[in-house]
Coordinates of C-alpha atoms and ligand atoms in Angstrom, one line a residue:
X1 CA 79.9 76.9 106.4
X2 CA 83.8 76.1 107.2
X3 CA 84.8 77.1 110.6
X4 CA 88.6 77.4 111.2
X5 CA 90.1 76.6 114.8
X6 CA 93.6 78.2 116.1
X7 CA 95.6 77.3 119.0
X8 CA 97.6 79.9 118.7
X9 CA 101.0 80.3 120.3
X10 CA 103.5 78.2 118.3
X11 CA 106.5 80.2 116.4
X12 CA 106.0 79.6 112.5
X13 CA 109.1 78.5 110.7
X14 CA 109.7 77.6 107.1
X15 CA 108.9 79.1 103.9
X16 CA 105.5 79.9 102.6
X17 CA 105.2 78.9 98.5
X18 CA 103.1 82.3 97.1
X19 CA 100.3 81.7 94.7
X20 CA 99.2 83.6 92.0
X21 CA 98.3 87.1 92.2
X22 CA 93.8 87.5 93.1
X23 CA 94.1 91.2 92.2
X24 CA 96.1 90.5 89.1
X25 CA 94.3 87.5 87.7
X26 CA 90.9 88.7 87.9
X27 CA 91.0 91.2 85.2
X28 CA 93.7 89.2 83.2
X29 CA 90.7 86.7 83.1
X30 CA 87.8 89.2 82.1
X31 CA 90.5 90.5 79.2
X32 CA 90.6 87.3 77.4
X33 CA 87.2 88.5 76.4
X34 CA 88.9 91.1 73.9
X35 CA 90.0 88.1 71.7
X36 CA 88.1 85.2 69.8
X37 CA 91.6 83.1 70.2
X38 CA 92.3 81.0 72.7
X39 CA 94.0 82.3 75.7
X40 CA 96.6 79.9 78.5
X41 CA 96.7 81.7 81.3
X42 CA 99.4 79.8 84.1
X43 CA 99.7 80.5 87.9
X44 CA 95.9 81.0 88.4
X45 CA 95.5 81.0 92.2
X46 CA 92.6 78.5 93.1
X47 CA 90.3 80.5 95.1
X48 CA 86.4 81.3 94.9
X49 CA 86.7 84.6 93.3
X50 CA 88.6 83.0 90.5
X51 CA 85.8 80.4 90.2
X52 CA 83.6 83.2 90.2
X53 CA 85.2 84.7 87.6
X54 CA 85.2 81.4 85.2
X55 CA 81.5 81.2 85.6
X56 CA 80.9 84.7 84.2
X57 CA 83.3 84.1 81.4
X58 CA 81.6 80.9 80.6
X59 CA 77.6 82.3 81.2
X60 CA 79.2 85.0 78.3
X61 CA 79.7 82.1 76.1
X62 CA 83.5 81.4 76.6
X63 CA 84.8 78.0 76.5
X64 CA 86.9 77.2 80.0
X65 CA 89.0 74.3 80.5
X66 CA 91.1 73.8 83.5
X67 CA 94.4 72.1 82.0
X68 CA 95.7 71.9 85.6
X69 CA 95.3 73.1 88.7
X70 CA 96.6 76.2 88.0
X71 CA 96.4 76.5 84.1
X72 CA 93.6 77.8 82.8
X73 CA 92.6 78.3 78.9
X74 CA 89.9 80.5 78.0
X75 CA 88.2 80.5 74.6
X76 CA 85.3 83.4 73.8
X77 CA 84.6 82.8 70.4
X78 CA 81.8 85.0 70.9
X79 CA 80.7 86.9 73.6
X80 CA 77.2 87.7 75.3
X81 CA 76.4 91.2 76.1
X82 CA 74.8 90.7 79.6
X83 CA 76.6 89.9 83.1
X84 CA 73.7 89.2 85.3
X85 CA 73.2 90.5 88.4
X86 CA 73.0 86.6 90.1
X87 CA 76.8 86.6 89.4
X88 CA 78.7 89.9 89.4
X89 CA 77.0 90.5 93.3
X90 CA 78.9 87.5 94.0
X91 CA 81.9 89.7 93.4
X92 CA 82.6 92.9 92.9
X93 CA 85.4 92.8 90.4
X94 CA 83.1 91.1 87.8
X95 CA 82.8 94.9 87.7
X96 CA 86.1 94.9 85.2
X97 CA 84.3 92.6 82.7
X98 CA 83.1 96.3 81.4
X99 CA 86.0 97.5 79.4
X100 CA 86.3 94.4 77.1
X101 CA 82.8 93.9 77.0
X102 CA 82.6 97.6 75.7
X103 CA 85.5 97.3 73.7
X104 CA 84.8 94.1 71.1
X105 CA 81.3 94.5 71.5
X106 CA 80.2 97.7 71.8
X107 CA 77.8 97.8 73.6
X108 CA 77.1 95.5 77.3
X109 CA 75.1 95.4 80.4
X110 CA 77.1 94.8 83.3
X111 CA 74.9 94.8 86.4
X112 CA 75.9 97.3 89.4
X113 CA 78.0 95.3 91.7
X114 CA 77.4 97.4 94.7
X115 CA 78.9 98.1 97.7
X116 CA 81.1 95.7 100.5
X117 CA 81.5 95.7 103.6
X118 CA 84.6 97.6 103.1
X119 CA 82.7 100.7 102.6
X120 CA 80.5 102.4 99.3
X121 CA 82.8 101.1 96.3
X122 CA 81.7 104.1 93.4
X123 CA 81.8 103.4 89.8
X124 CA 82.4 107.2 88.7
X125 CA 85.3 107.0 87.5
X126 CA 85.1 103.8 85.2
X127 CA 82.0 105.7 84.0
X128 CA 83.1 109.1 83.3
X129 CA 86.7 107.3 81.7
X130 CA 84.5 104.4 79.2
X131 CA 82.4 108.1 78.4
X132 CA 85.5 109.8 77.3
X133 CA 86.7 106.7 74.7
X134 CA 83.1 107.5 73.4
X135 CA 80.9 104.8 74.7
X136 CA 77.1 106.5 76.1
X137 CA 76.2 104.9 79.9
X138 CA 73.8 105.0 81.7
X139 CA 72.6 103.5 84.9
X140 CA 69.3 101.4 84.0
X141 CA 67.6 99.1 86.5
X142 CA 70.3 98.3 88.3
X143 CA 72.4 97.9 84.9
X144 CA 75.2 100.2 83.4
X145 CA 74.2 100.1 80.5
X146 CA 76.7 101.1 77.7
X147 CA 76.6 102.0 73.7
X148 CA 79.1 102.9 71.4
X149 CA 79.2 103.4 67.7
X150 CA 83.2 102.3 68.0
X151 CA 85.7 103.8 70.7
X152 CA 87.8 106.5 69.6
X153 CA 91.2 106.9 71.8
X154 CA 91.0 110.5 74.2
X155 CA 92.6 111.6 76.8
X156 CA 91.4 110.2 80.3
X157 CA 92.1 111.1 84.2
X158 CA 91.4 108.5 86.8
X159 CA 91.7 110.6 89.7
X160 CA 88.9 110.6 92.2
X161 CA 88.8 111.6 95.9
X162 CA 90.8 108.9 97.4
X163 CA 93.9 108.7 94.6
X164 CA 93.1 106.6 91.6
X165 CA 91.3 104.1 90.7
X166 CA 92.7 100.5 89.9
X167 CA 90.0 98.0 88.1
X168 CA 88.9 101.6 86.5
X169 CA 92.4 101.9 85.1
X170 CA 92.1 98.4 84.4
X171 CA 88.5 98.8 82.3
X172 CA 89.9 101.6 80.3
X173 CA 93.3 100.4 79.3
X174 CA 91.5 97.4 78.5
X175 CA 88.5 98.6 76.6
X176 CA 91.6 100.9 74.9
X177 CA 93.2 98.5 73.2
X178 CA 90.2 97.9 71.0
X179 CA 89.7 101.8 70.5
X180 CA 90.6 103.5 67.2
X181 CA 94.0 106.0 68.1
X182 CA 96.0 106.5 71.0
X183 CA 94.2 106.6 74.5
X184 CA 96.2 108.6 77.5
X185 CA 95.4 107.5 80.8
X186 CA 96.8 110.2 83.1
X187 CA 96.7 109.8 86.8
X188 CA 96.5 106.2 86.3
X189 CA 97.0 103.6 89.4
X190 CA 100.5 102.4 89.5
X191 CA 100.1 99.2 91.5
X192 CA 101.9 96.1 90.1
X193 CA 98.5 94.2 88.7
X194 CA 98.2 97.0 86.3
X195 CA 101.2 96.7 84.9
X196 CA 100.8 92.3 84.9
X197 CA 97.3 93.4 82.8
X198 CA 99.4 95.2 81.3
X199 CA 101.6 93.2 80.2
X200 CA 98.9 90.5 79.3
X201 CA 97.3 93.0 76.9
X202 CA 100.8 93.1 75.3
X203 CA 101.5 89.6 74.7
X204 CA 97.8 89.7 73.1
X205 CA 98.9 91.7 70.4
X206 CA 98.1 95.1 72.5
X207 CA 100.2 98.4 72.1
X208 CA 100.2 99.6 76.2
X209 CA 103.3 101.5 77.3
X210 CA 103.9 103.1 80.4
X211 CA 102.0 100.7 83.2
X212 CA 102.8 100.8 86.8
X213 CA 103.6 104.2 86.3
X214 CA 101.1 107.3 86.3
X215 CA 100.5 107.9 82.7
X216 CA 99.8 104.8 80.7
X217 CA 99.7 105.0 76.5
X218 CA 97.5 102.7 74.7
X219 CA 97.6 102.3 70.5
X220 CA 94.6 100.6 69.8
X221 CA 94.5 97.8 67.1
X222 CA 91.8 96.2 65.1
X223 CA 92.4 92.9 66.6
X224 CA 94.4 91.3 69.8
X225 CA 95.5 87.7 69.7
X226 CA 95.8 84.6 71.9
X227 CA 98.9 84.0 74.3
X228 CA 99.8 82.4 77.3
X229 CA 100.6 84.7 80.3
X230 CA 102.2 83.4 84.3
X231 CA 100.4 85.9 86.8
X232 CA 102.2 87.3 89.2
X233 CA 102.8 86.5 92.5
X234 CA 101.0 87.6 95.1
X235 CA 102.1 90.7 97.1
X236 CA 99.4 91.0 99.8
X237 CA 99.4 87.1 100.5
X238 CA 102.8 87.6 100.7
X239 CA 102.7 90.4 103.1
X240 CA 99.8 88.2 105.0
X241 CA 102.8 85.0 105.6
X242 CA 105.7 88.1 106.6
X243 CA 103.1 89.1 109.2
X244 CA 102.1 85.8 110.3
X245 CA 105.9 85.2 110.9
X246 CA 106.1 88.4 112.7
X247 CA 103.2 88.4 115.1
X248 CA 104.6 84.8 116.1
X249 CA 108.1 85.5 116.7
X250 CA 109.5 83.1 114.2
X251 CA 111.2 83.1 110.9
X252 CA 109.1 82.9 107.9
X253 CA 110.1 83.2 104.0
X254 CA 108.3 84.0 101.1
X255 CA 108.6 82.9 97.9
X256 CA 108.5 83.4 94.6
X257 CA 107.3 87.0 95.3
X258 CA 108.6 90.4 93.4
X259 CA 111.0 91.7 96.3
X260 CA 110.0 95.4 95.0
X261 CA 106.0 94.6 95.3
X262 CA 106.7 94.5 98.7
X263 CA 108.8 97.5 99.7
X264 CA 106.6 99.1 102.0
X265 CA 105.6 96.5 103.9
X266 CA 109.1 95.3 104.1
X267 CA 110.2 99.2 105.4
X268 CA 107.3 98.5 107.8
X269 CA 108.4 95.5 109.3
X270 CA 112.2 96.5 109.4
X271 CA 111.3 99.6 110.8
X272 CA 109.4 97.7 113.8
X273 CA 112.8 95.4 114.6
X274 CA 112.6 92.5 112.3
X275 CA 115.1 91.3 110.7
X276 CA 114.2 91.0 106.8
X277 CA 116.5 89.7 103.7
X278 CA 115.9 90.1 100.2
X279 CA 116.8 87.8 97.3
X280 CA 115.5 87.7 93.9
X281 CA 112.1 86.4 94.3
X282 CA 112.3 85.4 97.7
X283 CA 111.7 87.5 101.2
X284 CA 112.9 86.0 105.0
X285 CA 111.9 87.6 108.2
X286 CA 113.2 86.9 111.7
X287 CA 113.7 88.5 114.9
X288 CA 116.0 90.9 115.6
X289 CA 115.9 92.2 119.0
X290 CA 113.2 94.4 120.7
X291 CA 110.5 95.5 118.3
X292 CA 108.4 98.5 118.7
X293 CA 105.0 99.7 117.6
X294 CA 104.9 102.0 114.2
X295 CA 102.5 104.3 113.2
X296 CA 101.9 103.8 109.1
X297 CA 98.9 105.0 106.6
X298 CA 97.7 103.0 103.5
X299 CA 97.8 104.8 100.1
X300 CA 98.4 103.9 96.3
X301 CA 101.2 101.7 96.1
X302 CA 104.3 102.9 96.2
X303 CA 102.4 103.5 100.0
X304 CA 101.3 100.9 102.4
X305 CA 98.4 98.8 101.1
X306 CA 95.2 99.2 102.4
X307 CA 94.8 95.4 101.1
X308 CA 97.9 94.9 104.6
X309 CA 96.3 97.2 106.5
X310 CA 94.2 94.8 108.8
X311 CA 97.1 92.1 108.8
X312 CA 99.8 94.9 110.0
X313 CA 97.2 96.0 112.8
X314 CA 97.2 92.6 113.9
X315 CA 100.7 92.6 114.5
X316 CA 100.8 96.1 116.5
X317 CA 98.0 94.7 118.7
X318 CA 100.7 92.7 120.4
X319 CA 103.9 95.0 119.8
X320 CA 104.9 97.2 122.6
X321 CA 104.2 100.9 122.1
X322 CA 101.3 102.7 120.3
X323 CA 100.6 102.7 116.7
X324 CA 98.6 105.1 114.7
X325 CA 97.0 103.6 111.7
X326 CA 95.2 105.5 108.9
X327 CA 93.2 104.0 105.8
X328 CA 93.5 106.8 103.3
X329 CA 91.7 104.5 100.6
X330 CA 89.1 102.8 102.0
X331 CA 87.8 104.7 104.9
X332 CA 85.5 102.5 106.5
X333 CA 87.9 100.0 106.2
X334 CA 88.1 98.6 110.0
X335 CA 85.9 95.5 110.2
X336 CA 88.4 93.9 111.9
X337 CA 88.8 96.3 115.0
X338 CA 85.4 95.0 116.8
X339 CA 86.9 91.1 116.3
X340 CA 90.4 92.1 117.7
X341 CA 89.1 93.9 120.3
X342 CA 87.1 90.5 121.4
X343 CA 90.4 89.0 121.4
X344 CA 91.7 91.6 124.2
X345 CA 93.4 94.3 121.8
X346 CA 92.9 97.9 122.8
X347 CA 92.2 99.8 119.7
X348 CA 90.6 103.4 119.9
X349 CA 89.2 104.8 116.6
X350 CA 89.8 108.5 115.3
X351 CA 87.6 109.0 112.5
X352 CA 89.6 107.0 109.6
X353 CA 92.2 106.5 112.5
X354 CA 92.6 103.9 114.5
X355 CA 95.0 104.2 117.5
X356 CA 96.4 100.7 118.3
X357 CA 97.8 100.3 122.2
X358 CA 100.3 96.8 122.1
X359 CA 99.5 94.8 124.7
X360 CA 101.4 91.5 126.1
X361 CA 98.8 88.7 124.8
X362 CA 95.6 88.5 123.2
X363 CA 93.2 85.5 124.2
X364 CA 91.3 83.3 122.2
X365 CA 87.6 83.4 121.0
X366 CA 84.9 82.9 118.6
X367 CA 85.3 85.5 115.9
X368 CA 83.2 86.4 112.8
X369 CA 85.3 86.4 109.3
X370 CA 83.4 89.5 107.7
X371 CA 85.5 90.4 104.7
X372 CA 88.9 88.9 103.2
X373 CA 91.5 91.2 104.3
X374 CA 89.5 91.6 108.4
X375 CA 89.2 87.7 108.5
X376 CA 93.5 87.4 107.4
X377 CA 93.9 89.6 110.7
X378 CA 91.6 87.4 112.5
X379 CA 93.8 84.5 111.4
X380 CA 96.7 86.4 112.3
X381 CA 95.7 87.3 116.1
X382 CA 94.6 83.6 116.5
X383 CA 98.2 82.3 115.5
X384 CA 99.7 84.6 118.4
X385 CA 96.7 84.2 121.1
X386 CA 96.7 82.3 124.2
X387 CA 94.1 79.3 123.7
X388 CA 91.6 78.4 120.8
X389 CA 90.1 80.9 118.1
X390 CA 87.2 79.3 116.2
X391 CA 86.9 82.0 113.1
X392 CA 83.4 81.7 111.4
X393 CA 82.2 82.5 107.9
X394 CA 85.9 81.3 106.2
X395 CA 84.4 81.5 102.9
X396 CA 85.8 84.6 103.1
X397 CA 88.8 83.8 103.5
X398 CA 88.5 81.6 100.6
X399 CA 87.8 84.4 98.1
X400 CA 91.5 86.0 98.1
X401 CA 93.8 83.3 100.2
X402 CA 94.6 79.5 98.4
X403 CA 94.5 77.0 101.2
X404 CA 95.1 79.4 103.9
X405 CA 94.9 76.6 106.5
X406 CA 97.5 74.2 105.0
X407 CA 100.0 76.7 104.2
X408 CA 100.2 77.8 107.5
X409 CA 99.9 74.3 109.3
X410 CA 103.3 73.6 107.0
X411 CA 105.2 76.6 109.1
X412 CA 104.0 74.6 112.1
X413 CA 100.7 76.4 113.3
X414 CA 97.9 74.5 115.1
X415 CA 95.6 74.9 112.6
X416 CA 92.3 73.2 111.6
X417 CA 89.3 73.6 109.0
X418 CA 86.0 72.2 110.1
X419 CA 83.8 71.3 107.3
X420 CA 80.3 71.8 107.1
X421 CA 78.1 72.0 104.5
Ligands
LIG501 N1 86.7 105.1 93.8 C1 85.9 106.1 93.4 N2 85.3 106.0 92.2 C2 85.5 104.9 91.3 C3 86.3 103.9 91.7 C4 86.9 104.0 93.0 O1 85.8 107.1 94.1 O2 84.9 104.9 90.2 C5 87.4 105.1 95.1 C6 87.1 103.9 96.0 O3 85.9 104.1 96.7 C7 88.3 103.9 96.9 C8 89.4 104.3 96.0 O4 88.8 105.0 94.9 O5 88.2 104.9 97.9 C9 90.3 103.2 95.4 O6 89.4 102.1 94.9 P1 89.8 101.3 93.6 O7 88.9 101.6 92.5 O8 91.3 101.4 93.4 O9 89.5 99.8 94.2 P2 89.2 98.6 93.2 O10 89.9 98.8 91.9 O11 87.7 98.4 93.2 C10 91.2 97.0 93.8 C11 91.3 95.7 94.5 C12 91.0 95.9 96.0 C13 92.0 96.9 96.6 C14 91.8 98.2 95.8 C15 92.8 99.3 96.2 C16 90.8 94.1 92.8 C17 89.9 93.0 92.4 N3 90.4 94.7 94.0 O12 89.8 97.4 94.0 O13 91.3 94.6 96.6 O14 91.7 97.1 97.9 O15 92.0 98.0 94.4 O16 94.1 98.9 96.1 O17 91.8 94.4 92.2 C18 91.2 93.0 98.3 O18 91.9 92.3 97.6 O19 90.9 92.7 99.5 C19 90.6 94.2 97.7 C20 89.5 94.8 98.2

């Protein structure tokens, strides 16, 4: 298992090149399943859960060819009906393989992918909106289990306890484009990898109107088509590199990133005295002058992310002032806060509320990586610490961030992977 060792303390400068969206390509990959034509999908991020992904797809029966780095075309002639459990509990997204799987064949078994660390990760609502195109599930050793006799279009709500629901916006707009009639997805998620799927499904031949807002349209057709289709970039890694210049004290661009993807986390970071420009697909941050600690809660976008949350508490670890943090989406959310507290931060947790005290430096230690978004904050703290960090269990970090180590060594950082194997 890769270790990855800090020395934190050196102001990052430069600009940080933004891969492909994780969030966005993961389902763009599971819908090339609703077609038997070939499918050129550009900007894939190289990262485990992508490879992940591309071993389901081909264990279905797709043919998947890497045509670069980051070009990827997928071929499913003909699909299998059965995504084993050996695979999807490598990742819990396999979970969006549902909706096309239900949609061209019918009928699937998708195991259960369970829950994270993050917290209990409920299916309900990818359930109950499948049941309403007309599909029958049920849960059967370990399985969902799901029949149709052909989908007919209906009206749908993703609204659960904690807002919407993306992937099960994702699996029904997806498994909707296959369904006879129009489909109305009300209280859809409006984050920007719906609208990329989205937009995929389009370019396949799809009739999907209204993604990225909260009631999304879809036609269905007899048949989608091939295409090619650039993912977009990635807000949250994006967000990761603004914070990383931030909690250093040095001047760090983005790019190419959607400007608008990132508003709240921009709003954040201005609001807390950092200077921030916007171009067209490019974001700077430097200093300003004093910067103070601000209180902020996650929520669907156009809110804070809950995907930023543990990055942006990294940073008010070491601003001056108090911050109060709250993770509306993911409650139990707050791996991270044990690890940072090794590191000398003084957090105090309220329920889903964690109360952040800046203080003048953390110190380097050995820290655990124990899910993607926690181990970026761990990353984060190391950069601004005093001494070495060693982070454990990277392959976390490999899931959702391409080459985390080398982009940041190019802003400067004293960073190093240790391989092991
Ligand atoms: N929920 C339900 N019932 C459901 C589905 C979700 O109650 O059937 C609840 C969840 O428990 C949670 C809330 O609804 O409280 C939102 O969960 P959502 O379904 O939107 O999460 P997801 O679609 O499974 C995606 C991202 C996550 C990201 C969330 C929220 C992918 C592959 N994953 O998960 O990304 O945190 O949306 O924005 O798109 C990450 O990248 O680190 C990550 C965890």
């Amino acid at each position: 298992m890769d270790r990855i060792v800090i020395e934190g303390g050196v102001p990052l400068r430069g600009e940080a090149k933004i891969s492909g969206s994780k969030n966005s390509v993961l389902p763009i990959l599971a819908a090339t399943l609703l077609t038997e034509d070939p499918c050129v999908i550009r900007r894939v991020p190289d990262l485990s859960d992508v490879r992940f992904m591309l071993q389901l797809l081909q264990h279905l029966g797709a043919e998947v060819e890497r045509l670069d780095p980051h070009t990827v075309r997928v071929r499913a002639r003909s699909v299998a009906d059965t995504a084993p459990y050996d695979l999807v509990r490598k990742m819990r997204a396999s979970v969006c393989l549902l909706g096309p799987l239900v949609g061209r064949l019918r009928r699937c078994r998708v195991s259960v992918p369970g829950g994270c660390v993050i917290g209990p990760r409920p299916i309900d609502l990818h359930l109950k909106g499948l049941n309403a195109l007309g599909a029958h599930l049920e849960i059967k050793e370990g399985y969902v289990v799901a029949e149709s006799r052909g989908l007919e279009g209906a009206s749908v709500s993703m609204s659960g306890r904690h807002g919407s629901t993306v992937l099960g916006t994702d699996n029904v707009m997806m498994a909707a484009t296959l369904a006879r009639g129009r489909t109305v997805i009300e209280h859809a998620a409006g984050e920007p990898e719906v609208a990329d799927l989205a937009a995929f499904l389009n370019a396949m031949g799809a009739r999907v109107s209204g993604a990225g807002a909260s009631t999304i349209v879809v036609d269905g057709s007899e048949r989608l088509h091939g295409a090619e289709f650039e993912v977009v970039a990635d807000r949250i890694e994006a967000a990761t590199f603004l914070a990383a210049g931030a909690i250093t004290g040095g001047e760090v661009a983005v790019h190419p990133v959607v400007p608008a993807h990132l508003l709240p986390v921009i709003a954040l970071l201005r609001d807390s005295g950092f200077d921030l420009t916007e171009e067209r697909d490019r974001v700077a941050l430097r200093p300003r002058g004093p910067i103070a600690a601000r209180d902020f809660a996650t929520g669907p976008f156009p809110a804070f992310p809950t995907d930023a949350q543990a990055q942006m508490m990294a940073l008010m670890c070491v601003t001056p002032g108090t911050s109060v943090i709250t993770e509306r989406v993911f409650p139990d959310r707050f791996m991270h806060v044990a690890e940072l507290q090794r590191m000398g931060a003084r957090i105090e947790m309220e329920g889903t509320t964690a109360v952040v005290q800046g203080v003048e430096h953390l110190s380097g230690a050995p820290v655990m990586a124990s899910d993607l978004r926690a181990s970026a904050a761990l990353v984060l703290a190391g950069l601004v610490a005093r001494g070495a960090t060693e982070i454990r269990r990277v392959y976390h970090i490999d899931r959702g961030y391409e080459q985390i180590d080398e982009k940041l060594r190019g802003l400067g950082a004293r960073i190093q992977r240790i391989r092991e194997d």
